[in-house]
Amino acid sequence: MSRAGPSVPETAVVFERALDQALNSQQVLDALVRAKGVADREQLRTRAVRARTAITAAAAVEYQEYLRARSAVEGANREPVARVVPGWSAAKAVLRWATAKRDRAGASDVPADDVAADDVAADDVPDVTRAREAWELALLERGVVPFLLGRLEELLMGQRGGRTAR
């Protein structure tokens, strides 16, 4: 079954992957060392997760490009299906019947609704792959890494300010 775009769980997975990548980057690891204990990786992770919407906005243009590329492929997949199988609902009914018959015979099968011809993986198409990679890179480089470094800098400035006030 096709979707209009990535699901919320899919975007959450991409965000978590970018966050892990950023937390393991030399740039962030060096900043943590310079920060001398004002924050640790888990504190940074928690702050980033809370600010996910703001962080992902940094890659909004690339995300929209990814959605457009993906929608174009999914739309193109639906059109050939409509031409090849004009009686799609009849074909699905036959498929459901065959699945049900197999189930009664004791065999398991994929539910008929999950066997749609337009389920071709859009992310396997080169243009979609490039758009997804651009989105993920922008999320990492313009979203997550700057956010983490900014939080560390803020914490350091707060700590320095606290020392001079004493």
Coordinates of C-alpha atoms in Angstrom, one line a residue:
M1 CA 0.0 0.0 0.0
S2 CA 1.5 3.4 -0.9
R3 CA 1.9 6.3 1.3
A4 CA 1.9 10.0 0.6
G5 CA 5.3 10.3 2.2
P6 CA 7.5 8.9 5.0
S7 CA 5.7 7.9 8.1
V8 CA 6.3 9.5 11.4
P9 CA 8.2 6.4 12.6
E10 CA 10.4 6.6 9.4
T11 CA 11.3 10.2 10.1
A12 CA 11.9 9.4 13.8
V13 CA 14.4 6.7 12.7
V14 CA 16.2 9.1 10.4
F15 CA 16.4 11.7 13.1
E16 CA 17.7 9.1 15.7
R17 CA 20.3 7.9 13.2
A18 CA 21.5 11.4 12.5
L19 CA 21.6 12.1 16.3
D20 CA 23.7 9.0 16.9
Q21 CA 26.0 10.0 14.1
A22 CA 26.4 13.5 15.4
L23 CA 27.0 12.3 19.0
N24 CA 29.7 10.0 17.7
S25 CA 31.3 12.6 15.4
Q26 CA 34.8 13.8 16.3
Q27 CA 33.5 17.4 16.3
V28 CA 31.0 16.7 19.1
L29 CA 33.2 14.4 21.0
D30 CA 36.0 17.1 21.1
A31 CA 33.4 19.7 22.2
L32 CA 32.3 17.4 25.0
V33 CA 35.9 17.1 26.2
R34 CA 36.4 20.9 26.0
A35 CA 33.1 21.3 27.9
K36 CA 34.7 19.4 30.9
G37 CA 31.6 17.8 32.2
V38 CA 29.0 20.5 31.8
A39 CA 26.9 17.9 29.9
D40 CA 27.2 14.3 28.8
R41 CA 26.0 12.5 25.7
E42 CA 22.7 11.5 27.2
Q43 CA 21.9 15.0 28.4
L44 CA 22.6 16.3 24.8
R45 CA 20.5 13.5 23.4
T46 CA 17.6 14.4 25.6
R47 CA 17.8 18.1 24.6
A48 CA 18.0 17.1 20.9
V49 CA 15.0 14.8 21.1
R50 CA 12.9 17.6 22.9
A51 CA 13.9 20.0 20.1
R52 CA 13.4 17.6 17.2
T53 CA 10.9 19.8 15.4
A54 CA 13.2 22.8 15.5
I55 CA 16.2 20.7 14.5
T56 CA 14.5 19.0 11.5
A57 CA 13.3 22.4 10.2
A58 CA 17.0 23.0 9.2
A59 CA 16.5 20.4 6.5
A60 CA 13.0 21.2 5.5
V61 CA 13.8 22.1 1.9
E62 CA 15.6 18.8 1.3
Y63 CA 12.8 16.9 3.1
Q64 CA 10.3 18.4 0.7
E65 CA 12.4 17.5 -2.3
Y66 CA 12.6 13.9 -1.0
L67 CA 8.8 13.8 -0.6
R68 CA 8.3 15.2 -4.1
A69 CA 10.7 12.6 -5.6
R70 CA 9.1 9.8 -3.7
S71 CA 5.5 10.9 -4.6
A72 CA 6.5 11.1 -8.3
V73 CA 7.7 7.5 -8.2
E74 CA 4.7 6.3 -6.3
G75 CA 2.4 8.1 -8.6
A76 CA 4.1 6.6 -11.6
N77 CA 3.8 3.1 -10.0
R78 CA 0.1 3.6 -9.6
E79 CA -0.5 4.6 -13.2
P80 CA 0.9 1.4 -14.8
V81 CA -1.1 -0.7 -12.3
A82 CA -4.3 1.2 -13.3
R83 CA -3.5 0.4 -17.0
V84 CA -2.4 -3.2 -16.5
V85 CA -5.2 -4.2 -14.1
P86 CA -8.3 -2.2 -14.9
G87 CA -10.3 -4.5 -12.7
W88 CA -8.0 -4.0 -9.7
S89 CA -10.7 -4.5 -7.1
A90 CA -11.7 -7.7 -8.8
A91 CA -8.1 -8.9 -8.8
K92 CA -7.8 -8.0 -5.1
A93 CA -11.0 -9.9 -4.3
V94 CA -9.6 -13.0 -6.1
L95 CA -6.3 -12.5 -4.2
R96 CA -8.2 -12.3 -0.9
W97 CA -10.2 -15.4 -1.8
A98 CA -7.0 -17.3 -2.6
T99 CA -5.3 -16.2 0.6
A100 CA -8.4 -17.2 2.6
K101 CA -8.4 -20.6 0.9
R102 CA -4.8 -21.2 1.7
D103 CA -5.3 -20.1 5.4
R104 CA -8.1 -22.7 5.7
A105 CA -5.8 -25.3 4.4
G106 CA -3.3 -24.3 7.1
A107 CA -0.8 -22.3 5.1
S108 CA 0.0 -18.7 6.2
D109 CA 0.4 -15.9 3.7
V110 CA 0.7 -12.2 3.5
P111 CA -2.7 -10.4 3.8
A112 CA -4.1 -9.5 0.4
D113 CA -4.1 -5.7 1.3
D114 CA -0.3 -5.9 1.7
V115 CA 0.3 -7.3 -1.8
A116 CA -0.3 -4.2 -3.8
A117 CA 1.7 -3.8 -7.1
D118 CA 2.3 -0.1 -6.3
D119 CA 4.4 -1.1 -3.3
V120 CA 7.5 -1.0 -5.3
A121 CA 10.1 0.6 -3.0
A122 CA 10.3 4.2 -4.0
D123 CA 13.5 4.6 -2.0
D124 CA 15.3 2.2 -4.4
V125 CA 14.9 4.6 -7.3
P126 CA 18.1 6.7 -7.8
D127 CA 16.5 10.1 -7.8
V128 CA 14.7 9.3 -4.6
T129 CA 17.8 7.8 -3.1
R130 CA 19.8 11.0 -3.9
A131 CA 17.0 13.2 -2.4
R132 CA 16.8 11.1 0.7
E133 CA 20.6 11.2 1.2
A134 CA 20.6 15.0 0.7
W135 CA 17.9 15.3 3.4
E136 CA 19.7 13.1 5.8
L137 CA 23.0 15.0 5.2
A138 CA 21.3 18.4 5.7
L139 CA 19.6 17.1 8.9
L140 CA 23.0 16.0 10.2
E141 CA 25.1 19.0 9.1
R142 CA 22.7 21.9 9.4
G143 CA 20.4 20.5 12.1
V144 CA 21.8 18.1 14.6
V145 CA 25.5 18.9 14.8
P146 CA 25.0 22.7 15.1
F147 CA 22.3 22.1 17.7
L148 CA 24.5 19.9 19.9
L149 CA 27.5 22.2 19.6
G150 CA 25.2 25.2 20.4
R151 CA 23.9 23.6 23.5
L152 CA 27.4 22.8 24.7
E153 CA 28.5 26.4 24.1
E154 CA 25.4 27.7 25.9
L155 CA 26.2 25.5 28.9
L156 CA 29.8 26.6 28.9
M157 CA 28.9 30.2 28.8
G158 CA 26.4 29.7 31.6
Q159 CA 29.1 28.0 33.7
R160 CA 31.6 30.8 33.0
G161 CA 29.0 33.4 33.8
G162 CA 28.3 31.6 37.1
R163 CA 32.0 31.6 38.0
T164 CA 32.4 35.3 37.4
A165 CA 29.3 36.1 39.4
R166 CA 30.8 34.4 42.5

